[in-house]
XYZ file of C-alpha atoms in Angstrom:
355
model
C -3.632 14.767 12.484
C -1.896 15.967 9.592
C -4.114 18.665 7.938
C -4.606 16.916 4.512
C -6.001 13.770 6.468
C -8.251 16.116 8.514
C -9.674 17.783 5.398
C -10.319 14.227 3.753
C -12.144 13.242 6.506
C -14.138 16.525 7.275
C -15.352 15.814 3.705
C -15.976 12.149 4.166
C -18.544 13.386 6.940
C -19.941 15.620 5.016
C -20.453 13.441 1.584
C -21.969 10.248 3.982
C -24.026 12.918 6.424
C -25.694 14.928 3.093
C -26.737 11.379 1.346
C -24.341 11.685 -1.310
C -22.880 8.513 -0.282
C -25.694 6.861 -0.302
C -27.036 8.434 -4.040
C -23.555 7.022 -5.378
C -24.004 3.664 -3.521
C -26.974 3.001 -5.933
C -25.845 4.719 -8.826
C -22.347 3.319 -9.230
C -23.550 -0.769 -7.605
C -21.875 -2.397 -10.992
C -18.656 -0.742 -10.092
C -16.113 -2.559 -7.739
C -13.592 -1.082 -5.148
C -10.325 -2.318 -4.233
C -9.343 -0.781 -0.980
C -5.381 -1.038 0.082
C -4.029 -1.624 3.749
C -0.323 -2.129 4.601
C -0.262 -3.075 8.183
C -2.125 -2.482 11.112
C -1.244 -1.165 14.577
C -2.170 -1.463 18.311
C -0.066 1.057 19.174
C 0.643 4.285 16.830
C 1.846 6.597 19.620
C 5.033 4.624 19.622
C 7.779 7.036 19.010
C 10.317 4.143 17.619
C 8.521 4.846 14.314
C 8.204 7.933 12.398
C 6.036 7.162 9.368
C 2.564 5.719 10.857
C 0.786 5.700 7.581
C 1.475 2.370 6.976
C 0.136 1.057 10.131
C -3.391 1.682 10.620
C -5.156 1.262 13.734
C -6.795 -1.602 14.190
C -9.740 -0.649 15.592
C -10.360 1.379 12.512
C -9.667 -1.771 10.269
C -12.252 -3.529 12.486
C -15.194 -0.898 12.333
C -14.602 -0.610 8.388
C -14.919 -4.576 7.933
C -18.210 -4.541 10.372
C -19.608 -1.976 7.994
C -18.701 -3.857 4.778
C -19.563 -6.783 6.119
C -23.184 -5.322 6.748
C -23.664 -2.932 3.808
C -21.200 -4.293 1.008
C -20.313 -7.481 -1.287
C -16.613 -8.309 0.108
C -15.401 -10.524 -2.818
C -12.057 -11.948 -3.200
C -9.590 -10.521 -5.932
C -9.831 -13.772 -7.699
C -13.389 -13.389 -8.025
C -13.251 -10.164 -9.627
C -10.789 -11.163 -12.043
C -12.592 -14.175 -13.249
C -15.765 -12.299 -13.391
C -14.129 -9.283 -15.635
C -12.188 -12.219 -17.777
C -15.187 -13.942 -18.717
C -17.560 -10.730 -19.183
C -20.306 -11.855 -16.233
C -21.367 -9.827 -13.566
C -20.303 -9.348 -10.064
C -22.472 -8.935 -7.308
C -23.927 -5.285 -6.572
C -21.237 -3.094 -4.509
C -18.644 -5.320 -4.484
C -15.391 -4.737 -2.650
C -12.203 -6.394 -2.732
C -9.730 -5.672 0.709
C -5.918 -6.188 -0.330
C -2.581 -5.858 1.778
C 0.991 -4.857 0.561
C 4.324 -6.261 1.633
C 3.585 -8.838 4.463
C 3.834 -7.010 8.002
C 3.256 -9.644 11.190
C 0.049 -7.606 11.708
C -1.789 -8.849 8.793
C -1.795 -12.246 10.373
C -1.523 -11.079 14.004
C -4.299 -8.493 13.973
C -5.995 -8.477 10.404
C -6.601 -12.183 10.210
C -8.528 -12.699 13.455
C -10.665 -9.709 11.904
C -11.076 -11.278 8.639
C -12.354 -14.819 10.010
C -14.568 -12.819 12.852
C -16.567 -11.191 9.728
C -16.128 -13.856 7.469
C -14.100 -11.786 4.641
C -11.512 -12.360 2.054
C -8.677 -10.545 1.782
C -5.431 -10.656 -0.846
C -2.030 -10.157 0.867
C 1.058 -9.105 -1.822
C 4.126 -10.443 -0.025
C 7.680 -9.091 -0.572
C 9.179 -12.305 -0.460
C 12.891 -11.507 0.793
C 11.046 -9.617 3.404
C 9.508 -12.918 4.618
C 12.726 -14.741 4.023
C 13.946 -12.313 6.877
C 17.178 -11.254 4.351
C 16.025 -7.695 2.964
C 14.554 -4.873 5.022
C 12.671 -2.389 3.181
C 14.757 0.564 2.156
C 12.281 2.807 3.775
C 12.151 1.461 7.238
C 15.868 1.701 7.003
C 15.423 5.781 6.461
C 12.467 5.640 9.225
C 14.687 4.123 11.984
C 17.917 6.014 10.868
C 16.400 9.712 11.406
C 14.177 8.343 14.470
C 17.417 7.100 15.822
C 20.030 9.177 15.726
C 21.664 11.712 18.277
C 22.294 14.218 15.406
C 19.793 17.047 15.590
C 20.629 18.760 12.269
C 21.951 16.726 8.691
C 22.463 19.051 5.342
C 21.941 16.138 2.521
C 22.524 16.280 -0.763
C 20.229 14.119 -3.187
C 19.356 14.289 -6.813
C 20.995 17.732 -6.952
C 19.163 18.990 -4.009
C 20.145 20.565 -0.645
C 18.294 19.481 2.024
C 18.211 20.730 5.290
C 16.801 17.620 7.796
C 15.963 18.710 11.135
C 16.128 15.997 13.932
C 15.620 18.238 17.270
C 12.006 16.599 17.761
C 9.808 13.806 16.870
C 7.919 15.972 15.250
C 10.677 17.282 13.097
C 12.188 13.797 12.182
C 8.845 12.933 10.894
C 8.683 16.164 8.795
C 12.214 15.549 7.441
C 11.718 11.793 6.452
C 8.350 13.114 5.048
C 10.910 15.627 2.506
C 13.375 12.548 2.496
C 11.667 9.881 0.795
C 10.193 11.173 -1.910
C 13.761 12.199 -2.938
C 14.694 8.529 -2.335
C 12.054 6.986 -4.610
C 13.581 9.014 -7.499
C 17.097 7.415 -7.280
C 18.004 4.453 -9.722
C 17.593 1.000 -7.790
C 21.337 0.273 -8.271
C 21.753 3.499 -6.079
C 19.326 3.357 -3.164
C 20.865 0.915 -1.096
C 24.246 2.887 -1.211
C 22.688 5.762 -0.359
C 20.781 4.026 2.765
C 24.216 3.336 3.631
C 25.716 6.712 3.117
C 22.611 8.021 4.959
C 23.432 5.757 7.823
C 26.779 6.604 8.318
C 25.970 10.398 8.467
C 23.214 9.722 10.942
C 25.930 7.959 13.011
C 23.631 4.729 12.968
C 23.962 1.202 12.237
C 21.390 -0.666 9.972
C 19.282 -2.433 11.948
C 18.864 -6.045 12.526
C 15.538 -7.646 11.526
C 15.053 -8.659 15.342
C 15.461 -5.034 16.214
C 12.774 -3.464 14.384
C 9.793 -2.396 16.187
C 6.496 -4.591 17.113
C 4.499 -2.821 13.718
C 7.608 -3.214 11.303
C 8.034 -6.741 11.351
C 7.421 -9.226 8.759
C 5.079 -12.587 9.055
C 6.789 -15.987 8.746
C 5.825 -18.434 5.915
C 4.120 -20.227 8.466
C 1.760 -17.452 9.044
C 1.426 -17.031 4.967
C 0.391 -20.842 4.667
C -2.077 -20.784 7.414
C -4.128 -17.840 6.027
C -3.403 -19.545 2.752
C -5.162 -22.673 3.988
C -7.774 -21.262 5.482
C -9.874 -19.841 2.594
C -10.034 -16.605 3.657
C -6.670 -15.062 2.155
C -5.082 -15.253 -1.028
C -1.371 -14.793 -1.337
C 0.181 -12.467 -4.272
C 3.238 -11.064 -5.452
C 5.249 -7.738 -4.706
C 8.745 -8.629 -5.808
C 11.470 -10.036 -4.249
C 13.337 -6.756 -2.553
C 10.283 -3.987 -3.071
C 12.305 -1.808 -5.853
C 10.352 0.678 -7.540
C 10.278 -1.126 -11.269
C 10.337 1.587 -12.763
C 13.678 2.484 -11.566
C 15.360 -0.842 -12.535
C 16.709 -2.084 -15.655
C 14.641 -4.961 -17.413
C 16.976 -7.768 -16.148
C 16.565 -6.222 -12.674
C 12.710 -6.222 -12.940
C 12.702 -9.689 -14.797
C 14.483 -11.097 -11.390
C 12.146 -9.063 -8.936
C 8.979 -10.529 -10.189
C 10.271 -14.090 -11.199
C 12.029 -14.472 -8.098
C 8.989 -13.758 -6.101
C 6.576 -16.113 -8.176
C 9.050 -18.803 -7.730
C 9.218 -18.103 -3.585
C 5.724 -17.782 -3.078
C 5.215 -21.140 -5.137
C 7.923 -22.565 -3.103
C 6.730 -22.029 0.443
C 2.584 -21.995 -0.606
C 2.805 -24.816 -2.963
C 0.677 -22.612 -5.417
C 1.406 -19.976 -8.228
C 0.181 -16.785 -7.110
C -2.225 -15.199 -9.438
C -1.869 -11.608 -9.014
C 0.839 -9.065 -8.553
C 1.172 -5.407 -6.687
C 3.735 -3.137 -7.932
C 5.635 -1.127 -5.087
C 4.839 1.980 -4.569
C 2.405 1.612 -7.611
C 1.767 4.875 -9.128
C 1.556 5.854 -12.596
C 5.068 6.348 -12.917
C 6.432 3.413 -10.726
C 6.201 0.911 -13.398
C 6.550 0.518 -17.315
C 5.209 -0.873 -20.358
C 7.991 -3.306 -20.040
C 6.942 -4.223 -16.733
C 3.646 -4.736 -17.645
C 5.150 -7.246 -20.000
C 7.329 -9.015 -17.665
C 4.587 -9.416 -14.913
C 2.521 -11.467 -17.522
C 5.129 -12.905 -19.218
C 5.638 -14.443 -15.355
C 2.074 -16.133 -15.397
C 0.267 -13.089 -13.299
C -3.387 -12.879 -14.484
C -3.837 -9.564 -12.721
C -2.028 -6.740 -11.387
C -2.745 -3.713 -9.084
C -1.566 -0.288 -8.859
C -2.255 2.339 -6.291
C -3.832 4.931 -8.648
C -7.239 5.644 -7.130
C -10.341 4.759 -8.891
C -13.475 2.447 -9.537
C -13.207 -1.131 -11.067
C -15.395 -1.042 -14.529
C -15.971 -3.015 -17.550
C -12.949 -1.307 -19.358
C -10.202 -1.428 -16.914
C -7.100 -3.512 -18.149
C -6.270 -6.314 -15.768
C -2.977 -5.382 -15.186
C -3.272 -2.221 -14.406
C -6.439 -2.444 -11.371
C -6.549 0.638 -9.526
C -7.263 0.761 -5.722
C -7.777 3.406 -2.983
C -5.439 3.876 0.011
C -6.381 2.753 3.346
C -9.960 5.010 4.952
C -8.679 6.631 8.072
C -12.150 6.038 9.553
C -15.501 4.519 8.772
C -16.991 7.620 7.326
C -13.781 7.957 4.970
C -14.680 4.036 3.736
C -18.266 4.555 3.360
C -17.251 7.761 1.344
C -14.721 5.664 -0.826
C -16.635 2.149 -1.554
C -19.876 4.061 -2.253
C -18.303 6.104 -5.211
C -18.748 9.211 -3.376
C -15.575 10.806 -3.728
C -15.572 9.917 -7.499
C -19.026 11.357 -7.922
C -18.159 14.717 -6.434
C -15.510 14.873 -8.961
C -17.373 13.709 -11.770
C -19.764 16.693 -10.969
C -16.899 18.914 -10.327
C -15.580 18.321 -13.699
C -18.772 18.615 -15.246
C -19.453 22.096 -13.831
C -15.904 23.001 -15.298
C -16.542 21.968 -18.562
C -19.910 23.820 -18.493
C -18.638 27.103 -17.349
C -15.383 27.080 -19.700
C -18.133 26.697 -22.855
C -20.207 29.876 -21.225
């Protein structure tokens, strides 16, 4: 386990064991929490994938859902948006489950668990991915570094020189971790050509969809329709090709958002009410993005900025937490223990600065 995740797990265990999570759960019961997942996996030891951070072990998801069903009120994102829009109260300790991208594992692994516990989720799909015409650029980067026969690559990007070591699986993982942030900084018009250049340098071909490892594969529209009709899942928008929208010009942003909306409408039969910004950080969307999302008819949009949903939060900048790596981390997150600890630290710093 990476040190950062190990440290967070230790902190979560301390917050739950000390009783702070129980205290926060009572104190912050009027605030809602939105959790973000991507894919699930049954075998995270498969070395065909370098970055497993997007594919949570299914047993962790099942244990998290079991805990949420017993101790919290899991509501739909639509219910949260309607309540906040009308100024009505949510059930105490409300939690919303969301997924990004549209992996087949959402249907094959997550959907049966949602039905088992009677829970609801919103899945934000990248429509070109489901159409089978637009593979994610970060999947191409992962597989290129993972499948290359080279042991070293010197790479120039964004005015920097990166030495990417590829001699072992662990070194390939580290190199991918260094490369991805640099790729995210590129204008969208340059990103795919950069991926072509990278694959050529690594002497690998762009994989076909049927060559993707199981955990990386997209769901089909038939899967999405079945889940939508079940009452357990809403389908939301996540662009058509998954660009970071702040790296696009306005025309490209509009096309990504509207094409995504229209494809979902055509396949599901309903206009999606919610949207999620790819990557989702504060620098990954702009004022123009917010305007275009509203213009497209989306009533709400989710970020990946950590935070609780309270009365003053913008419906088009909803905060979400990343997927917890354990049930203890899930408890510390949805209870508000992490936020309470952060608040206390800020109060202490402020008090010390006044001495």
